[in-house]
Amino acid sequence: MTIAKAAEFEVRLARTQAELHAAQRLRYDVFVTELGAGGSLVDHDNKLEVDQYDDFVDHLLLIDRKTAQTVGVYRLIRRCMATRAGGFYSENEYDLTALKSSGREILELGRSCLHPSYRGGIAMHQLWAGLASYVARHEIEILFGVASFHGTQADALAEPLSLLHHAYLAPPELRVTALPKARQKMDLIPADTLNRRQAMVQMPSLIKAYLRLGGCVGEGAFIDYDFNTTDVLLMLDTARLSERQAKIYSGQPA
């Protein structure tokens, strides 16, 4: 299914095994080669980043129309897909009870990445525009998913983690919690001594983008040693987007 077309890009769902492999190959280049991730199902021989959820979900592809190359991906898991897959990916790291019992229509976002040559331009906005169309089609109310800081040393991330805890914690009715097996508390620096400017400098661009849209985080971070990351659970209530935020999210000029 083609979701959006622009002069340079096409956004569509993967529809063949070859297109799924293109997404997994980009994920391998970014997560394994660039960032040092691992995992028991990673196919190093074919350079594919694979896991047990891939065959049950939707894969949103950003394709360069000149080269036909897949240059951006999002993995999308709706409730019905999670049921078939044995759960949401995030449930390996977070207790999602509050979110799943909210009565809202939810969508998990994951494995988001762009080819290095397409970062910092319009590519991410085009991918977001495709995501916005998908969200509207399926009447999604809450987006969520783990977002990552590179590295597993919490002390080095004390400022951004503390800022997330003090300023962006989800409301109690949606506040999911990191599982005890690898939980890392985020309130490492008191709010009154926190250097918020420096904390925001350390924040990954994807997390900053969702915070600008009104995103919030769950309680506690999770240390993912396989992926060499420190993860937080991000949530975005689409009903709370302002008109300006909605335009940004859908890839339009604000």
Coordinates of C-alpha atoms in Angstrom, one line a residue:
M1 CA 0.0 0.0 0.0
T2 CA 1.4 3.4 -1.1
I3 CA 0.7 5.9 1.6
A4 CA 2.3 9.1 0.3
K5 CA 4.4 10.3 -2.7
A6 CA 6.5 13.4 -3.1
A7 CA 9.0 14.5 -5.7
E8 CA 11.9 12.7 -4.0
F9 CA 10.3 10.0 -1.9
E10 CA 7.6 7.4 -1.7
V11 CA 6.2 6.1 1.6
R12 CA 4.6 2.7 1.6
L13 CA 4.2 -0.4 3.6
A14 CA 6.5 -3.4 2.8
R15 CA 4.5 -5.8 0.7
T16 CA 7.1 -8.5 -0.3
Q17 CA 9.8 -10.4 1.4
A18 CA 12.4 -8.5 -0.6
E19 CA 11.0 -5.2 0.8
L20 CA 11.0 -6.6 4.3
H21 CA 14.7 -7.6 3.8
A22 CA 15.5 -4.1 2.6
A23 CA 14.1 -2.7 5.9
Q24 CA 16.0 -5.3 7.9
R25 CA 19.2 -4.5 6.0
L26 CA 18.9 -0.8 6.7
R27 CA 18.3 -1.7 10.4
Y28 CA 21.4 -3.8 10.4
D29 CA 23.5 -1.0 8.9
V30 CA 22.3 1.5 11.5
F31 CA 21.7 -0.6 14.7
V32 CA 24.4 -3.3 14.3
T33 CA 27.2 -1.8 12.2
E34 CA 26.9 1.8 13.3
L35 CA 25.7 1.5 16.9
G36 CA 27.0 -1.9 18.0
A37 CA 23.7 -3.7 18.6
G38 CA 23.3 -7.4 18.7
G39 CA 20.7 -10.1 19.4
S40 CA 20.2 -13.8 19.0
L41 CA 18.2 -13.5 15.8
V42 CA 20.5 -11.1 14.0
D43 CA 21.5 -12.5 10.6
H44 CA 25.1 -11.5 10.3
D45 CA 25.7 -13.5 7.1
N46 CA 23.1 -11.7 5.2
K47 CA 23.4 -8.4 7.2
L48 CA 19.8 -8.4 8.4
E49 CA 18.6 -7.1 11.8
V50 CA 15.8 -9.5 12.5
D51 CA 13.6 -10.4 15.5
Q52 CA 10.5 -12.5 16.3
Y53 CA 8.0 -9.6 15.7
D54 CA 8.9 -8.8 12.1
D55 CA 6.6 -11.4 10.4
F56 CA 3.5 -10.2 12.3
V57 CA 3.6 -6.4 11.9
D58 CA 3.7 -3.5 9.4
H59 CA 6.9 -2.0 8.1
L60 CA 6.7 1.6 6.9
L61 CA 9.3 2.3 4.2
L62 CA 10.7 5.6 3.0
I63 CA 12.0 5.0 -0.5
D64 CA 14.2 7.3 -2.6
R65 CA 12.3 7.5 -5.9
K66 CA 15.5 8.2 -7.9
T67 CA 17.5 5.2 -6.6
A68 CA 14.6 2.9 -5.4
Q69 CA 16.6 2.5 -2.2
T70 CA 14.9 2.1 1.1
V71 CA 16.4 4.9 3.2
G72 CA 14.1 5.0 6.2
V73 CA 11.9 2.6 8.2
Y74 CA 9.4 2.5 11.0
R75 CA 8.1 -0.8 12.5
L76 CA 4.4 -0.5 13.4
I77 CA 2.5 -2.8 15.8
R78 CA -1.2 -2.5 16.5
R79 CA -3.1 -4.4 19.2
C80 CA -4.2 -7.1 16.8
M81 CA -0.7 -7.6 15.6
A82 CA 0.7 -7.8 19.1
T83 CA -1.8 -10.5 19.9
R84 CA -0.5 -12.6 17.0
A85 CA 3.1 -11.8 17.9
G86 CA 2.8 -12.7 21.5
G87 CA 2.9 -9.1 22.8
F88 CA 4.4 -5.7 22.1
Y89 CA 8.1 -5.4 21.7
S90 CA 8.1 -2.9 24.6
E91 CA 6.8 -5.5 27.0
N92 CA 10.3 -6.9 27.1
E93 CA 11.3 -3.8 28.9
Y94 CA 8.2 -2.2 30.4
D95 CA 5.0 -3.1 32.2
L96 CA 2.4 -1.7 29.8
T97 CA -0.6 -2.5 32.0
A98 CA -1.6 1.2 32.4
L99 CA -1.4 1.8 28.6
K100 CA -3.1 -1.4 27.5
S101 CA -6.0 -1.0 29.9
S102 CA -6.6 2.7 29.0
G103 CA -9.3 1.8 26.5
R104 CA -7.6 3.9 23.9
E105 CA -6.4 2.7 20.4
I106 CA -2.7 2.3 20.7
L107 CA 0.2 1.9 18.2
E108 CA 3.7 0.8 19.0
L109 CA 6.5 2.5 17.0
G110 CA 9.9 0.8 16.8
R111 CA 13.1 0.2 14.8
S112 CA 13.0 3.8 13.5
C113 CA 16.1 4.7 11.5
L114 CA 17.3 6.7 8.5
H115 CA 20.2 6.0 6.2
P116 CA 23.1 8.4 7.3
S117 CA 23.0 10.3 4.0
Y118 CA 19.3 11.3 4.6
R119 CA 19.6 12.6 8.1
G120 CA 19.0 16.3 8.9
G121 CA 16.9 16.9 5.8
I122 CA 13.3 16.4 4.8
A123 CA 13.4 12.6 4.8
M124 CA 12.3 12.3 8.4
H125 CA 9.4 14.7 7.8
Q126 CA 8.3 12.6 4.8
L127 CA 8.4 9.4 6.9
W128 CA 6.4 11.2 9.6
A129 CA 3.8 12.3 7.0
G130 CA 3.4 8.6 6.0
L131 CA 3.1 7.7 9.7
A132 CA 0.4 10.3 10.2
S133 CA -1.6 8.9 7.4
Y134 CA -1.3 5.4 8.8
V135 CA -2.4 6.7 12.3
A136 CA -5.4 8.5 10.8
R137 CA -6.4 5.4 8.7
H138 CA -6.4 3.2 11.8
E139 CA -7.8 5.8 14.2
I140 CA -4.8 5.6 16.5
E141 CA -5.1 7.7 19.7
I142 CA -1.8 7.0 21.5
L143 CA 1.6 6.3 19.9
F144 CA 4.3 4.7 22.1
G145 CA 7.6 2.9 21.9
V146 CA 11.1 2.7 23.3
A147 CA 13.6 5.4 22.3
S148 CA 17.2 5.0 23.0
F149 CA 20.3 6.8 24.2
H150 CA 23.5 5.2 22.9
G151 CA 25.5 3.4 25.7
T152 CA 24.6 1.7 28.9
Q153 CA 26.4 3.9 31.5
A154 CA 23.6 5.8 33.3
D155 CA 26.0 8.2 35.0
A156 CA 27.0 9.6 31.6
L157 CA 23.3 10.2 30.8
A158 CA 22.3 11.6 34.2
E159 CA 21.3 15.1 32.9
P160 CA 18.9 14.1 30.1
L161 CA 17.4 11.2 32.1
S162 CA 16.8 13.5 35.0
L163 CA 15.2 16.1 32.8
L164 CA 12.9 13.5 31.3
H165 CA 11.9 12.4 34.9
H166 CA 11.3 15.9 36.3
A167 CA 9.7 17.6 33.2
Y168 CA 8.1 14.9 31.0
L169 CA 6.8 12.1 33.2
A170 CA 3.5 10.6 31.9
P171 CA 0.3 11.3 33.8
P172 CA -0.5 8.5 36.4
E173 CA -3.2 6.9 34.3
L174 CA -0.7 6.2 31.5
R175 CA 2.5 5.8 33.5
V176 CA 4.1 2.5 32.4
T177 CA 7.1 1.3 34.5
A178 CA 10.4 -0.2 33.5
L179 CA 10.8 -3.9 34.4
P180 CA 12.9 -4.6 37.5
K181 CA 15.4 -6.9 35.7
A182 CA 17.3 -3.9 34.1
R183 CA 15.6 -0.9 35.5
Q184 CA 17.5 2.3 35.9
K185 CA 16.1 5.2 37.9
M186 CA 16.0 8.5 36.0
D187 CA 15.9 11.1 38.8
L188 CA 19.7 11.1 39.2
I189 CA 20.1 14.9 39.6
P190 CA 17.7 17.0 41.7
A191 CA 15.5 19.3 39.7
D192 CA 16.8 22.5 41.3
T193 CA 20.4 21.7 40.4
L194 CA 19.8 20.3 36.9
N195 CA 21.4 22.1 33.9
R196 CA 18.4 21.8 31.6
R197 CA 20.2 23.4 28.7
Q198 CA 23.0 20.8 28.8
A199 CA 20.5 18.0 29.4
M200 CA 18.7 19.0 26.2
V201 CA 22.0 19.1 24.2
Q202 CA 22.5 15.4 25.2
M203 CA 19.0 14.4 24.2
P204 CA 18.8 12.3 20.9
S205 CA 17.1 14.2 18.1
L206 CA 14.2 11.7 17.8
I207 CA 13.4 12.1 21.6
K208 CA 13.5 15.9 21.3
A209 CA 11.2 15.8 18.3
Y210 CA 8.5 13.8 20.3
L211 CA 8.9 16.0 23.3
R212 CA 8.3 19.1 21.1
L213 CA 5.1 17.4 20.0
G214 CA 3.9 17.0 23.6
G215 CA 5.4 13.5 24.3
C216 CA 5.9 12.1 27.7
V217 CA 7.9 9.2 29.2
G218 CA 7.3 6.2 31.5
E219 CA 8.8 5.7 34.9
G220 CA 12.4 4.5 34.8
A221 CA 14.8 3.8 32.1
F222 CA 15.8 0.3 30.9
I223 CA 19.3 -0.8 30.1
D224 CA 19.4 -2.9 26.9
Y225 CA 22.8 -4.6 26.9
D226 CA 22.1 -6.4 23.6
F227 CA 21.5 -3.2 21.8
N228 CA 24.1 -1.2 23.8
T229 CA 21.5 1.4 24.7
T230 CA 19.6 3.0 27.6
D231 CA 16.0 3.1 26.7
V232 CA 13.0 5.2 27.7
L233 CA 9.4 4.6 26.9
L234 CA 7.9 7.5 24.9
M235 CA 4.2 8.2 24.5
L236 CA 2.3 10.7 22.4
D237 CA -1.4 11.4 22.7
T238 CA -2.5 12.5 19.3
A239 CA -5.7 14.1 20.7
R240 CA -3.5 16.7 22.6
L241 CA -1.6 17.9 19.5
S242 CA -2.1 21.6 18.8
E243 CA -2.7 22.7 15.3
R244 CA 0.9 23.7 14.9
Q245 CA 2.1 20.4 16.4
A246 CA -0.2 18.4 14.1
K247 CA 1.3 20.1 11.1
I248 CA 4.9 19.3 12.2
Y249 CA 3.9 15.7 12.9
S250 CA 2.3 15.3 9.5
G251 CA 5.3 16.7 7.7
Q252 CA 3.7 20.1 6.8
P253 CA 5.3 23.5 7.3
A254 CA 4.3 24.9 10.7

